[in-house]
Coordinates of C-alpha atoms in Angstrom, one line a residue:
M1 CA 0.0 0.0 0.0
K2 CA 1.3 3.5 -0.9
K3 CA 0.0 7.0 -0.5
I4 CA -0.3 8.8 -3.9
G5 CA -0.1 12.5 -4.0
F6 CA 0.8 15.3 -6.4
L7 CA 3.8 17.6 -6.3
S8 CA 3.4 21.0 -8.0
F9 CA 6.0 23.6 -8.6
G10 CA 3.3 26.1 -9.0
H11 CA 4.5 27.5 -12.3
W12 CA 2.7 30.6 -13.7
T13 CA 3.6 32.9 -16.6
P14 CA 1.9 36.0 -18.1
H15 CA 1.4 34.4 -21.5
P16 CA -1.9 33.5 -23.3
Q17 CA -1.1 29.9 -23.8
P18 CA -0.8 28.4 -20.2
G19 CA -3.8 28.0 -17.9
T20 CA -1.9 29.7 -15.0
R21 CA -1.2 33.3 -16.2
S22 CA -0.8 34.9 -12.8
A23 CA 0.1 34.1 -9.2
G24 CA -3.5 34.4 -8.4
D25 CA -4.4 31.8 -11.0
M26 CA -1.8 29.4 -9.7
L27 CA -3.0 29.7 -6.1
L28 CA -6.7 29.4 -6.7
Q29 CA -6.2 26.5 -9.1
A30 CA -4.0 24.8 -6.5
I31 CA -6.9 24.8 -4.0
D32 CA -9.3 23.5 -6.7
L33 CA -6.8 20.7 -7.7
A34 CA -6.4 19.6 -4.1
Q35 CA -10.1 19.2 -3.8
A36 CA -10.4 17.4 -7.1
V37 CA -7.6 15.0 -6.2
E38 CA -9.3 14.2 -2.9
D39 CA -12.5 13.5 -4.8
V40 CA -10.7 11.0 -7.2
G41 CA -9.0 9.1 -4.4
G42 CA -5.6 10.7 -4.2
D43 CA -3.9 11.1 -0.9
G44 CA -1.8 14.3 -0.9
A45 CA -1.3 17.8 -2.3
Y46 CA 2.4 18.9 -2.0
F47 CA 4.1 22.1 -3.3
R48 CA 7.7 22.9 -4.1
V49 CA 8.9 26.3 -2.8
H50 CA 11.1 28.6 -4.9
H51 CA 11.9 32.3 -4.2
F52 CA 12.4 35.0 -6.8
A53 CA 10.6 32.9 -9.4
R54 CA 7.2 32.7 -11.0
Q55 CA 6.4 29.7 -8.8
M56 CA 5.1 28.9 -5.4
S57 CA 7.0 30.9 -2.8
S58 CA 4.9 31.4 0.4
P59 CA 3.3 28.0 1.1
F60 CA 1.5 28.5 4.4
P61 CA -1.5 30.6 3.3
L62 CA -2.1 28.1 0.5
L63 CA -1.8 25.1 2.8
A64 CA -4.2 26.6 5.3
A65 CA -6.7 27.3 2.6
I66 CA -6.4 23.7 1.3
G67 CA -6.7 22.4 4.8
A68 CA -10.0 24.3 5.2
K69 CA -11.4 23.1 1.9
T70 CA -10.5 19.4 2.2
S71 CA -11.0 16.8 4.9
R72 CA -8.8 13.7 4.1
I73 CA -5.7 14.3 2.0
E74 CA -2.3 15.2 3.4
I75 CA -1.1 18.7 2.6
G76 CA 2.6 19.5 2.5
T77 CA 5.7 20.9 1.0
G78 CA 8.5 19.3 -1.1
V79 CA 10.5 21.3 0.0
I80 CA 10.9 24.5 1.9
D81 CA 14.5 25.9 1.7
M82 CA 15.5 26.5 5.3
R83 CA 18.1 29.1 4.3
Y84 CA 15.2 31.5 3.8
E85 CA 13.3 30.8 7.0
N86 CA 13.0 32.2 10.5
P87 CA 12.3 28.9 12.4
L88 CA 10.2 30.6 15.2
Y89 CA 7.9 32.4 12.8
M90 CA 7.7 29.3 10.7
I91 CA 6.5 27.2 13.6
E92 CA 3.7 29.7 14.2
D93 CA 2.6 29.5 10.6
A94 CA 3.0 25.8 10.4
G95 CA 1.1 25.2 13.6
S96 CA -1.8 27.4 12.4
A97 CA -2.0 25.6 9.1
D98 CA -1.8 22.2 10.8
L99 CA -4.6 23.0 13.2
I100 CA -6.8 24.2 10.4
A101 CA -6.1 21.0 8.6
E102 CA -6.7 19.0 11.8
G103 CA -3.3 17.3 11.7
R104 CA -2.7 16.7 8.0
L105 CA 0.3 18.9 7.4
Q106 CA 3.4 17.1 6.2
L107 CA 6.3 19.6 6.2
G108 CA 9.1 18.9 3.8
I109 CA 12.2 21.0 4.4
S110 CA 15.9 21.0 3.2
R111 CA 19.0 23.0 2.5
G112 CA 17.4 23.9 -0.8
S113 CA 18.7 23.8 -4.4
P114 CA 20.5 26.4 -6.5
E115 CA 18.1 29.4 -6.7
Q116 CA 17.2 32.1 -9.1
V117 CA 19.5 34.8 -7.6
I118 CA 22.9 34.7 -6.0
D119 CA 22.7 34.0 -2.3
G120 CA 19.0 34.8 -2.2
W121 CA 18.6 34.1 1.5
K122 CA 20.9 37.1 2.2
H123 CA 18.2 39.4 0.8
F124 CA 15.9 38.0 3.5
G125 CA 18.4 39.1 6.1
Y126 CA 20.0 35.7 6.9
A127 CA 23.8 35.4 6.9
S128 CA 26.6 35.0 9.4
A129 CA 30.3 34.5 9.5
E130 CA 29.7 30.9 10.6
D131 CA 27.8 30.0 7.5
D132 CA 29.6 28.1 4.7
A133 CA 29.6 29.3 1.1
D134 CA 26.2 27.8 0.2
G135 CA 24.3 28.3 3.4
A136 CA 24.2 24.5 4.2
Q137 CA 25.3 24.8 7.8
M138 CA 22.9 27.7 8.4
A139 CA 20.0 25.6 7.1
R140 CA 21.0 22.7 9.3
R141 CA 21.2 24.9 12.4
K142 CA 17.8 26.3 11.7
T143 CA 16.4 22.9 11.2
E144 CA 17.7 21.7 14.5
L145 CA 16.2 24.7 16.2
L146 CA 12.9 24.0 14.4
L147 CA 12.9 20.4 15.6
Q148 CA 13.7 21.5 19.2
L149 CA 11.0 24.1 19.4
L150 CA 8.3 21.8 17.8
E151 CA 8.6 19.7 21.0
G152 CA 6.5 22.3 22.6
R153 CA 8.5 22.9 25.7
G154 CA 8.6 26.4 27.2
F155 CA 11.8 28.4 26.7
A156 CA 11.0 32.1 26.9
Q157 CA 10.9 34.0 30.2
P158 CA 7.5 35.6 30.8
N159 CA 7.0 39.3 31.5
P160 CA 6.2 39.8 35.2
R161 CA 3.6 42.3 34.1
P162 CA 2.1 40.8 30.9
M163 CA -0.8 42.2 28.9
F164 CA -2.7 38.9 29.3
P165 CA -2.4 36.2 32.0
N166 CA 0.3 33.6 31.4
P167 CA 0.3 29.9 32.2
P168 CA 3.0 29.0 34.8
G169 CA 6.6 28.5 33.8
L170 CA 8.5 29.4 30.7
L171 CA 6.4 30.1 27.5
R172 CA 6.4 28.3 24.2
L173 CA 5.4 29.4 20.8
E174 CA 1.7 29.4 20.0
P175 CA -0.3 27.9 18.5
H176 CA 1.3 24.5 19.2
S177 CA 0.2 21.5 17.1
G178 CA 1.1 18.4 19.1
G179 CA 1.8 15.9 16.4
L180 CA 3.6 18.1 13.9
R181 CA 7.1 17.2 15.1
E182 CA 6.6 13.6 13.7
R183 CA 5.5 15.0 10.3
I184 CA 8.7 16.8 9.4
W185 CA 10.5 15.5 6.3
W186 CA 14.0 16.2 5.1
G187 CA 14.7 16.5 1.4
A188 CA 17.9 14.6 1.0
G189 CA 20.1 14.9 -2.1
S190 CA 22.8 12.4 -0.9
N191 CA 23.3 9.3 1.1
S192 CA 24.9 11.2 3.9
T193 CA 22.1 13.8 4.3
A194 CA 19.6 10.9 4.4
V195 CA 21.5 9.4 7.3
W196 CA 21.7 12.9 8.9
A197 CA 17.9 13.1 8.7
A198 CA 17.5 9.7 10.4
E199 CA 19.8 10.8 13.2
R200 CA 17.5 13.7 13.9
G201 CA 14.2 11.9 13.7
M202 CA 12.9 13.3 10.4
N203 CA 11.1 11.4 7.7
L204 CA 12.9 11.1 4.3
M205 CA 11.8 12.9 1.2
S206 CA 13.8 11.9 -1.9
S207 CA 13.1 13.7 -5.2
T208 CA 13.8 13.0 -8.9
L209 CA 17.5 13.9 -8.5
K210 CA 20.3 13.1 -6.2
N211 CA 24.1 13.2 -6.1
D212 CA 25.5 10.6 -8.5
E213 CA 27.5 8.6 -5.9
T214 CA 28.0 5.2 -7.6
G215 CA 27.3 5.6 -11.3
E216 CA 24.4 3.1 -11.1
A217 CA 20.8 3.8 -12.3
F218 CA 19.0 6.5 -10.5
H219 CA 16.4 4.2 -8.9
V220 CA 19.1 1.8 -7.7
Q221 CA 21.0 4.7 -6.0
Q222 CA 17.8 6.1 -4.5
A223 CA 16.8 2.7 -3.1
Q224 CA 20.3 2.4 -1.5
Q225 CA 19.8 5.9 0.0
I226 CA 16.5 4.8 1.5
R227 CA 18.0 1.6 2.9
L228 CA 20.8 3.6 4.6
F229 CA 18.2 6.0 6.1
R230 CA 16.2 3.1 7.5
E231 CA 19.4 1.4 8.9
E232 CA 20.3 4.6 10.7
W233 CA 16.8 5.1 12.0
A234 CA 16.8 1.7 13.6
K235 CA 19.8 2.8 15.8
H236 CA 17.8 5.4 17.5
D237 CA 14.8 5.4 19.9
W238 CA 12.4 7.6 18.0
D239 CA 8.9 6.7 19.1
F240 CA 7.3 6.6 15.7
E241 CA 7.8 4.8 12.4
P242 CA 9.5 6.8 9.7
R243 CA 8.0 7.5 6.3
V244 CA 9.7 7.7 3.0
S245 CA 8.5 9.5 -0.2
V246 CA 9.9 9.5 -3.7
S247 CA 8.9 11.9 -6.5
R248 CA 8.3 10.7 -10.0
S249 CA 7.0 12.0 -13.3
I250 CA 4.4 9.3 -14.2
V251 CA 1.7 9.5 -16.8
A252 CA -0.7 6.7 -17.7
I253 CA -1.6 7.2 -21.3
T254 CA -5.3 6.6 -21.4
D255 CA -6.8 9.2 -23.8
D256 CA -6.0 11.5 -26.7
R257 CA -4.9 14.4 -24.4
D258 CA -2.2 12.2 -22.8
R259 CA -1.0 11.1 -26.2
R260 CA -0.8 14.6 -27.5
Y261 CA 1.1 15.9 -24.5
F262 CA 3.4 13.0 -23.6
V263 CA 3.8 10.3 -26.4
G264 CA 7.2 10.8 -28.1
G265 CA 8.5 13.3 -25.5
G266 CA 10.1 13.4 -22.1
D267 CA 13.2 11.8 -20.7
H268 CA 12.8 8.0 -20.7
E269 CA 16.4 7.5 -19.6
D270 CA 18.3 8.9 -16.6
Q271 CA 20.2 12.1 -17.2
I272 CA 23.5 13.3 -15.8
G273 CA 24.1 16.9 -15.0
Y274 CA 25.7 19.3 -12.5
I275 CA 23.7 21.2 -9.9
D276 CA 26.7 23.4 -9.1
A277 CA 30.3 23.5 -10.3
S278 CA 31.4 20.5 -8.3
T279 CA 28.3 18.4 -7.7
R280 CA 27.5 15.7 -10.3
A281 CA 23.9 14.7 -10.1
I282 CA 21.7 12.1 -11.6
F283 CA 18.2 12.9 -12.7
G284 CA 15.6 10.2 -12.7
R285 CA 13.8 9.2 -15.9
S286 CA 10.1 10.0 -16.7
Y287 CA 7.5 7.3 -17.1
A288 CA 4.8 7.7 -19.8
A289 CA 3.1 4.7 -21.2
E290 CA -0.3 2.9 -21.5
P291 CA -1.3 1.3 -18.2
E292 CA -0.2 -2.2 -18.9
A293 CA 3.3 -1.2 -20.0
L294 CA 3.6 1.4 -17.3
I295 CA 2.8 -1.1 -14.5
E296 CA 5.7 -3.3 -15.7
E297 CA 8.1 -0.4 -15.8
L298 CA 7.2 0.9 -12.4
R299 CA 7.4 -2.7 -10.9
R300 CA 11.1 -2.6 -11.7
D301 CA 11.7 0.7 -9.9
E302 CA 13.6 -0.3 -6.7
A303 CA 13.2 3.0 -4.9
I304 CA 9.4 3.1 -5.4
A305 CA 9.3 -0.3 -3.9
E306 CA 11.2 0.9 -0.8
S307 CA 8.9 3.9 -0.3
D308 CA 5.5 4.3 1.3
T309 CA 4.5 7.5 -0.6
V310 CA 4.8 8.4 -4.2
L311 CA 4.5 12.1 -5.2
I312 CA 3.6 12.6 -8.9
T313 CA 5.1 15.7 -10.4
I314 CA 2.4 17.5 -12.4
P315 CA 2.3 20.0 -15.2
S316 CA 0.3 22.5 -13.2
Q317 CA 0.0 24.9 -16.2
L318 CA -2.2 22.4 -18.0
G319 CA -5.1 23.1 -15.5
V320 CA -7.1 21.5 -12.8
D321 CA -9.2 19.1 -14.8
Y322 CA -6.2 17.6 -16.7
N323 CA -4.1 17.2 -13.6
A324 CA -6.9 15.6 -11.6
H325 CA -7.3 13.2 -14.6
L326 CA -3.5 12.3 -14.4
I327 CA -3.8 11.4 -10.7
E328 CA -7.1 9.5 -11.2
S329 CA -5.6 7.5 -14.0
I330 CA -2.8 6.3 -11.8
V331 CA -5.1 5.6 -8.8
T332 CA -7.5 3.7 -11.0
N333 CA -5.5 2.1 -13.7
V334 CA -2.0 1.6 -12.2
A335 CA -2.1 1.5 -8.4
P336 CA -4.2 -1.7 -7.9
A337 CA -2.0 -3.8 -10.1
L338 CA 1.1 -2.8 -8.2
G339 CA -0.5 -3.4 -4.8
W340 CA -0.6 0.3 -4.0
R341 CA -4.3 0.1 -3.5

């Protein structure tokens, strides 16, 4: 059994061709799509966060709105770049969104990927002499603070003459959502960062690219990453079972629209590239085939087999109806044969 959700980058562009021509279009359509995916049997609505781009950048208002409009699906991020975040304010936003959704928030975070501008987090006011060149250490420190504060213990000295009465003892951030600490995911791009996530009690979120560490096929490397994560998790006394998600571009070809958009295109083999001057990365292939052939291809994907959640990357600019159709096709025509349903 696997949870099946969608992952949207929230693209929009002021051009007459796409269905999302403004940020408003993108946000409102995202709410409608989450409702539609819940209706067709999907399990999650996740959003990638990018700053300084015509994409999703501020997830919590959207997640709160989706939480209010849906009742069953998970809502989440994949992922928030911690270099840009204030962990304390983030906890207040996340706690509010999670309470509105009644405990369905799944918060994916990470160091982040190369961005649209140089050192963009510095424009947000975050930099120090302790940070390394790419902000990775800063992101990890912020993450560790986030995890600590999500425990809900008081840490702030109350004012002896407060405006409103205080509970006894040190004060914590409010609103506090009790189960959110167990629903934090780390987006790991390497084997070592997957192990780091397990050491700190975070779930694992692995995308369609990772550092090319062995030269093997992407799904083989990703499966090994997942196994290393689980091995490390077993060494610790976390009181909950970890979850693992993988992202994939998967299209079940079932009608003429699918054939027009996806037959003959896409990357059906892994690709090699560089995410910065020194980091060689492997990008996972796309899957697009009629259901019978698609089922056999997915059956051979070792990383999907190791995961409990599959996030389907969607072409959000093709509109709500078409993307709901993509998820429904997988839920109906593919998932049962693979034992995901």
